[in-house]
JSON list of N, CA and C in Angstrom, two decimals:
[
{"chain": "A", "resi": 15, "resn": "UNK", "atom": "N", "xyz": [115.60, 111.97, 65.65]},
{"chain": "A", "resi": 15, "resn": "UNK", "atom": "CA", "xyz": [116.52, 113.02, 65.26]},
{"chain": "A", "resi": 15, "resn": "UNK", "atom": "C", "xyz": [116.25, 114.31, 66.03]},
{"chain": "A", "resi": 16, "resn": "UNK", "atom": "N", "xyz": [115.00, 114.50, 66.47]},
{"chain": "A", "resi": 16, "resn": "UNK", "atom": "CA", "xyz": [114.66, 115.73, 67.18]},
{"chain": "A", "resi": 16, "resn": "UNK", "atom": "C", "xyz": [115.41, 115.85, 68.51]},
{"chain": "A", "resi": 17, "resn": "UNK", "atom": "N", "xyz": [115.69, 114.74, 69.16]},
{"chain": "A", "resi": 17, "resn": "UNK", "atom": "CA", "xyz": [116.30, 114.77, 70.48]},
{"chain": "A", "resi": 17, "resn": "UNK", "atom": "C", "xyz": [117.82, 114.71, 70.46]},
{"chain": "A", "resi": 18, "resn": "UNK", "atom": "N", "xyz": [118.43, 114.89, 69.30]},
{"chain": "A", "resi": 18, "resn": "UNK", "atom": "CA", "xyz": [119.89, 114.78, 69.22]},
{"chain": "A", "resi": 18, "resn": "UNK", "atom": "C", "xyz": [120.58, 115.84, 70.09]},
{"chain": "A", "resi": 19, "resn": "UNK", "atom": "N", "xyz": [120.05, 117.05, 70.11]},
{"chain": "A", "resi": 19, "resn": "UNK", "atom": "CA", "xyz": [120.66, 118.09, 70.93]},
{"chain": "A", "resi": 19, "resn": "UNK", "atom": "C", "xyz": [120.50, 117.76, 72.41]},
{"chain": "A", "resi": 20, "resn": "UNK", "atom": "N", "xyz": [119.34, 117.26, 72.79]},
{"chain": "A", "resi": 20, "resn": "UNK", "atom": "CA", "xyz": [119.09, 116.91, 74.18]},
{"chain": "A", "resi": 20, "resn": "UNK", "atom": "C", "xyz": [120.03, 115.79, 74.62]},
{"chain": "A", "resi": 21, "resn": "UNK", "atom": "N", "xyz": [120.19, 114.77, 73.79]},
{"chain": "A", "resi": 21, "resn": "UNK", "atom": "CA", "xyz": [121.10, 113.67, 74.12]},
{"chain": "A", "resi": 21, "resn": "UNK", "atom": "C", "xyz": [122.54, 114.15, 74.20]},
{"chain": "A", "resi": 22, "resn": "UNK", "atom": "N", "xyz": [122.91, 115.05, 73.31]},
{"chain": "A", "resi": 22, "resn": "UNK", "atom": "CA", "xyz": [124.26, 115.60, 73.31]},
{"chain": "A", "resi": 22, "resn": "UNK", "atom": "C", "xyz": [124.53, 116.35, 74.62]},
{"chain": "A", "resi": 23, "resn": "UNK", "atom": "N", "xyz": [123.58, 117.19, 75.02]},
{"chain": "A", "resi": 23, "resn": "UNK", "atom": "CA", "xyz": [123.77, 117.95, 76.25]},
{"chain": "A", "resi": 23, "resn": "UNK", "atom": "C", "xyz": [123.74, 117.06, 77.49]},
{"chain": "A", "resi": 24, "resn": "UNK", "atom": "N", "xyz": [122.94, 116.00, 77.48]},
{"chain": "A", "resi": 24, "resn": "UNK", "atom": "CA", "xyz": [122.94, 115.06, 78.60]},
{"chain": "A", "resi": 24, "resn": "UNK", "atom": "C", "xyz": [124.32, 114.43, 78.76]},
{"chain": "A", "resi": 25, "resn": "UNK", "atom": "N", "xyz": [124.91, 114.02, 77.65]},
{"chain": "A", "resi": 25, "resn": "UNK", "atom": "CA", "xyz": [126.24, 113.43, 77.69]},
{"chain": "A", "resi": 25, "resn": "UNK", "atom": "C", "xyz": [127.29, 114.43, 78.15]},
{"chain": "A", "resi": 26, "resn": "UNK", "atom": "N", "xyz": [127.16, 115.67, 77.69]},
{"chain": "A", "resi": 26, "resn": "UNK", "atom": "CA", "xyz": [128.11, 116.70, 78.09]},
{"chain": "A", "resi": 26, "resn": "UNK", "atom": "C", "xyz": [127.99, 117.02, 79.58]},
{"chain": "A", "resi": 27, "resn": "UNK", "atom": "N", "xyz": [126.78, 117.04, 80.10]},
{"chain": "A", "resi": 27, "resn": "UNK", "atom": "CA", "xyz": [126.58, 117.30, 81.53]},
{"chain": "A", "resi": 27, "resn": "UNK", "atom": "C", "xyz": [127.24, 116.20, 82.36]},
{"chain": "A", "resi": 28, "resn": "UNK", "atom": "N", "xyz": [127.08, 114.95, 81.93]},
{"chain": "A", "resi": 28, "resn": "UNK", "atom": "CA", "xyz": [127.72, 113.84, 82.64]},
{"chain": "A", "resi": 28, "resn": "UNK", "atom": "C", "xyz": [129.24, 114.00, 82.64]},
{"chain": "A", "resi": 29, "resn": "UNK", "atom": "N", "xyz": [129.81, 114.39, 81.50]},
{"chain": "A", "resi": 29, "resn": "UNK", "atom": "CA", "xyz": [131.26, 114.58, 81.41]},
{"chain": "A", "resi": 29, "resn": "UNK", "atom": "C", "xyz": [131.72, 115.75, 82.27]},
{"chain": "A", "resi": 30, "resn": "UNK", "atom": "N", "xyz": [130.93, 116.82, 82.31]},
{"chain": "A", "resi": 30, "resn": "UNK", "atom": "CA", "xyz": [131.29, 117.97, 83.13]},
{"chain": "A", "resi": 30, "resn": "UNK", "atom": "C", "xyz": [131.31, 117.59, 84.60]},
{"chain": "A", "resi": 31, "resn": "UNK", "atom": "N", "xyz": [130.30, 116.87, 85.04]},
{"chain": "A", "resi": 31, "resn": "UNK", "atom": "CA", "xyz": [130.25, 116.45, 86.44]},
{"chain": "A", "resi": 31, "resn": "UNK", "atom": "C", "xyz": [131.43, 115.55, 86.76]},
{"chain": "A", "resi": 32, "resn": "UNK", "atom": "N", "xyz": [131.78, 114.67, 85.83]},
{"chain": "A", "resi": 32, "resn": "UNK", "atom": "CA", "xyz": [132.88, 113.74, 86.04]},
{"chain": "A", "resi": 32, "resn": "UNK", "atom": "C", "xyz": [134.23, 114.47, 86.07]},
{"chain": "A", "resi": 33, "resn": "UNK", "atom": "N", "xyz": [134.39, 115.51, 85.26]},
{"chain": "A", "resi": 33, "resn": "UNK", "atom": "CA", "xyz": [135.67, 116.22, 85.13]},
{"chain": "A", "resi": 33, "resn": "UNK", "atom": "C", "xyz": [135.59, 117.66, 85.62]},
{"chain": "A", "resi": 34, "resn": "UNK", "atom": "N", "xyz": [134.77, 117.95, 86.60]},
{"chain": "A", "resi": 34, "resn": "UNK", "atom": "CA", "xyz": [134.50, 119.33, 87.02]},
{"chain": "A", "resi": 34, "resn": "UNK", "atom": "C", "xyz": [135.76, 120.08, 87.44]},
{"chain": "A", "resi": 35, "resn": "UNK", "atom": "N", "xyz": [136.74, 119.41, 87.97]},
{"chain": "A", "resi": 35, "resn": "UNK", "atom": "CA", "xyz": [137.95, 120.08, 88.44]},
{"chain": "A", "resi": 35, "resn": "UNK", "atom": "C", "xyz": [138.85, 120.55, 87.29]},
{"chain": "A", "resi": 36, "resn": "UNK", "atom": "N", "xyz": [138.68, 119.98, 86.10]},
{"chain": "A", "resi": 36, "resn": "UNK", "atom": "CA", "xyz": [139.55, 120.30, 84.97]},
{"chain": "A", "resi": 36, "resn": "UNK", "atom": "C", "xyz": [138.95, 121.32, 84.01]},
{"chain": "A", "resi": 37, "resn": "UNK", "atom": "N", "xyz": [137.73, 121.76, 84.24]},
{"chain": "A", "resi": 37, "resn": "UNK", "atom": "CA", "xyz": [137.05, 122.66, 83.31]},
{"chain": "A", "resi": 37, "resn": "UNK", "atom": "C", "xyz": [137.24, 124.11, 83.75]},
{"chain": "A", "resi": 38, "resn": "UNK", "atom": "N", "xyz": [137.61, 124.96, 82.80]},
{"chain": "A", "resi": 38, "resn": "UNK", "atom": "CA", "xyz": [137.79, 126.37, 83.14]},
{"chain": "A", "resi": 38, "resn": "UNK", "atom": "C", "xyz": [136.45, 127.11, 83.08]},
{"chain": "A", "resi": 39, "resn": "UNK", "atom": "N", "xyz": [136.44, 128.32, 83.61]},
{"chain": "A", "resi": 39, "resn": "UNK", "atom": "CA", "xyz": [135.20, 129.10, 83.69]},
{"chain": "A", "resi": 39, "resn": "UNK", "atom": "C", "xyz": [134.65, 129.44, 82.32]},
{"chain": "A", "resi": 40, "resn": "UNK", "atom": "N", "xyz": [135.51, 129.75, 81.37]},
{"chain": "A", "resi": 40, "resn": "UNK", "atom": "CA", "xyz": [135.05, 130.13, 80.03]},
{"chain": "A", "resi": 40, "resn": "UNK", "atom": "C", "xyz": [134.32, 128.97, 79.35]},
{"chain": "A", "resi": 41, "resn": "UNK", "atom": "N", "xyz": [134.89, 127.80, 79.42]},
{"chain": "A", "resi": 41, "resn": "UNK", "atom": "CA", "xyz": [134.25, 126.62, 78.81]},
{"chain": "A", "resi": 41, "resn": "UNK", "atom": "C", "xyz": [132.91, 126.31, 79.45]},
{"chain": "A", "resi": 42, "resn": "UNK", "atom": "N", "xyz": [132.86, 126.42, 80.76]},
{"chain": "A", "resi": 42, "resn": "UNK", "atom": "CA", "xyz": [131.61, 126.15, 81.47]},
{"chain": "A", "resi": 42, "resn": "UNK", "atom": "C", "xyz": [130.56, 127.20, 81.14]},
{"chain": "A", "resi": 43, "resn": "UNK", "atom": "N", "xyz": [130.96, 128.47, 81.05]},
{"chain": "A", "resi": 43, "resn": "UNK", "atom": "CA", "xyz": [129.99, 129.52, 80.74]},
{"chain": "A", "resi": 43, "resn": "UNK", "atom": "C", "xyz": [129.46, 129.36, 79.31]},
{"chain": "A", "resi": 44, "resn": "UNK", "atom": "N", "xyz": [130.31, 128.97, 78.38]},
{"chain": "A", "resi": 44, "resn": "UNK", "atom": "CA", "xyz": [129.86, 128.73, 77.00]},
{"chain": "A", "resi": 44, "resn": "UNK", "atom": "C", "xyz": [128.86, 127.57, 76.95]},
{"chain": "A", "resi": 45, "resn": "UNK", "atom": "N", "xyz": [129.16, 126.52, 77.69]},
{"chain": "A", "resi": 45, "resn": "UNK", "atom": "CA", "xyz": [128.26, 125.38, 77.73]},
{"chain": "A", "resi": 45, "resn": "UNK", "atom": "C", "xyz": [126.91, 125.77, 78.33]},
{"chain": "A", "resi": 46, "resn": "UNK", "atom": "N", "xyz": [126.93, 126.51, 79.43]},
{"chain": "A", "resi": 46, "resn": "UNK", "atom": "CA", "xyz": [125.68, 126.91, 80.07]},
{"chain": "A", "resi": 46, "resn": "UNK", "atom": "C", "xyz": [124.87, 127.84, 79.18]},
{"chain": "A", "resi": 47, "resn": "UNK", "atom": "N", "xyz": [125.54, 128.72, 78.44]},
{"chain": "A", "resi": 47, "resn": "UNK", "atom": "CA", "xyz": [124.84, 129.60, 77.51]},
{"chain": "A", "resi": 47, "resn": "UNK", "atom": "C", "xyz": [124.14, 128.78, 76.42]},
{"chain": "A", "resi": 48, "resn": "UNK", "atom": "N", "xyz": [124.84, 127.80, 75.89]},
{"chain": "A", "resi": 48, "resn": "UNK", "atom": "CA", "xyz": [124.24, 126.93, 74.87]},
{"chain": "A", "resi": 48, "resn": "UNK", "atom": "C", "xyz": [123.08, 126.13, 75.42]},
{"chain": "A", "resi": 49, "resn": "UNK", "atom": "N", "xyz": [123.22, 125.65, 76.65]},
{"chain": "A", "resi": 49, "resn": "UNK", "atom": "CA", "xyz": [122.15, 124.89, 77.29]},
{"chain": "A", "resi": 49, "resn": "UNK", "atom": "C", "xyz": [120.94, 125.78, 77.52]},
{"chain": "A", "resi": 50, "resn": "UNK", "atom": "N", "xyz": [121.17, 127.01, 77.96]},
{"chain": "A", "resi": 50, "resn": "UNK", "atom": "CA", "xyz": [120.07, 127.95, 78.17]},
{"chain": "A", "resi": 50, "resn": "UNK", "atom": "C", "xyz": [119.36, 128.25, 76.85]},
{"chain": "A", "resi": 51, "resn": "UNK", "atom": "N", "xyz": [120.12, 128.42, 75.78]},
{"chain": "A", "resi": 51, "resn": "UNK", "atom": "CA", "xyz": [119.53, 128.69, 74.47]},
{"chain": "A", "resi": 51, "resn": "UNK", "atom": "C", "xyz": [118.67, 127.51, 74.01]},
{"chain": "A", "resi": 52, "resn": "UNK", "atom": "N", "xyz": [119.16, 126.30, 74.25]},
{"chain": "A", "resi": 52, "resn": "UNK", "atom": "CA", "xyz": [118.40, 125.11, 73.88]},
{"chain": "A", "resi": 52, "resn": "UNK", "atom": "C", "xyz": [117.10, 125.02, 74.66]},
{"chain": "A", "resi": 53, "resn": "UNK", "atom": "N", "xyz": [117.16, 125.28, 75.96]},
{"chain": "A", "resi": 53, "resn": "UNK", "atom": "CA", "xyz": [115.96, 125.25, 76.79]},
{"chain": "A", "resi": 53, "resn": "UNK", "atom": "C", "xyz": [114.97, 126.32, 76.35]},
{"chain": "A", "resi": 54, "resn": "UNK", "atom": "N", "xyz": [115.48, 127.51, 76.06]},
{"chain": "A", "resi": 54, "resn": "UNK", "atom": "CA", "xyz": [114.63, 128.61, 75.62]},
{"chain": "A", "resi": 54, "resn": "UNK", "atom": "C", "xyz": [113.94, 128.26, 74.30]},
{"chain": "A", "resi": 55, "resn": "UNK", "atom": "N", "xyz": [114.68, 127.64, 73.39]},
{"chain": "A", "resi": 55, "resn": "UNK", "atom": "CA", "xyz": [114.12, 127.24, 72.10]},
{"chain": "A", "resi": 55, "resn": "UNK", "atom": "C", "xyz": [113.01, 126.21, 72.29]},
{"chain": "A", "resi": 56, "resn": "UNK", "atom": "N", "xyz": [113.24, 125.24, 73.19]},
{"chain": "A", "resi": 56, "resn": "UNK", "atom": "CA", "xyz": [112.23, 124.21, 73.46]},
{"chain": "A", "resi": 56, "resn": "UNK", "atom": "C", "xyz": [110.98, 124.83, 74.06]},
{"chain": "A", "resi": 57, "resn": "UNK", "atom": "N", "xyz": [111.15, 125.80, 74.97]},
{"chain": "A", "resi": 57, "resn": "UNK", "atom": "CA", "xyz": [109.99, 126.46, 75.58]},
{"chain": "A", "resi": 57, "resn": "UNK", "atom": "C", "xyz": [109.17, 127.19, 74.53]},
{"chain": "A", "resi": 58, "resn": "UNK", "atom": "N", "xyz": [109.83, 127.86, 73.59]},
{"chain": "A", "resi": 58, "resn": "UNK", "atom": "CA", "xyz": [109.12, 128.58, 72.53]},
{"chain": "A", "resi": 58, "resn": "UNK", "atom": "C", "xyz": [108.35, 127.60, 71.64]},
{"chain": "A", "resi": 59, "resn": "UNK", "atom": "N", "xyz": [108.96, 126.45, 71.34]},
{"chain": "A", "resi": 59, "resn": "UNK", "atom": "CA", "xyz": [108.28, 125.44, 70.52]},
{"chain": "A", "resi": 59, "resn": "UNK", "atom": "C", "xyz": [107.03, 124.92, 71.23]},
{"chain": "A", "resi": 60, "resn": "UNK", "atom": "N", "xyz": [107.13, 124.69, 72.54]},
{"chain": "A", "resi": 60, "resn": "UNK", "atom": "CA", "xyz": [105.99, 124.19, 73.29]},
{"chain": "A", "resi": 60, "resn": "UNK", "atom": "C", "xyz": [104.87, 125.22, 73.38]},
{"chain": "A", "resi": 61, "resn": "UNK", "atom": "N", "xyz": [105.23, 126.49, 73.48]},
{"chain": "A", "resi": 61, "resn": "UNK", "atom": "CA", "xyz": [104.21, 127.54, 73.56]},
{"chain": "A", "resi": 61, "resn": "UNK", "atom": "C", "xyz": [103.47, 127.71, 72.24]},
{"chain": "A", "resi": 62, "resn": "UNK", "atom": "N", "xyz": [104.15, 127.45, 71.13]},
{"chain": "A", "resi": 62, "resn": "UNK", "atom": "CA", "xyz": [103.52, 127.59, 69.82]},
{"chain": "A", "resi": 62, "resn": "UNK", "atom": "C", "xyz": [102.57, 126.44, 69.52]},
{"chain": "A", "resi": 63, "resn": "UNK", "atom": "N", "xyz": [102.73, 125.32, 70.22]},
{"chain": "A", "resi": 63, "resn": "UNK", "atom": "CA", "xyz": [101.84, 124.17, 69.99]},
{"chain": "A", "resi": 63, "resn": "UNK", "atom": "C", "xyz": [100.60, 124.40, 70.72]}
]
């Protein structure tokens, strides 16, 4: 259950690469912001261990 976000983002990245021509800038920026937040959260968890 811990990796559900990671698996979700992996699937979304695959879809973005597949449909890159159909994605607008706003949607892509929102996705990248969420991905950055997820990475930042994981880094904080690793530092606390």
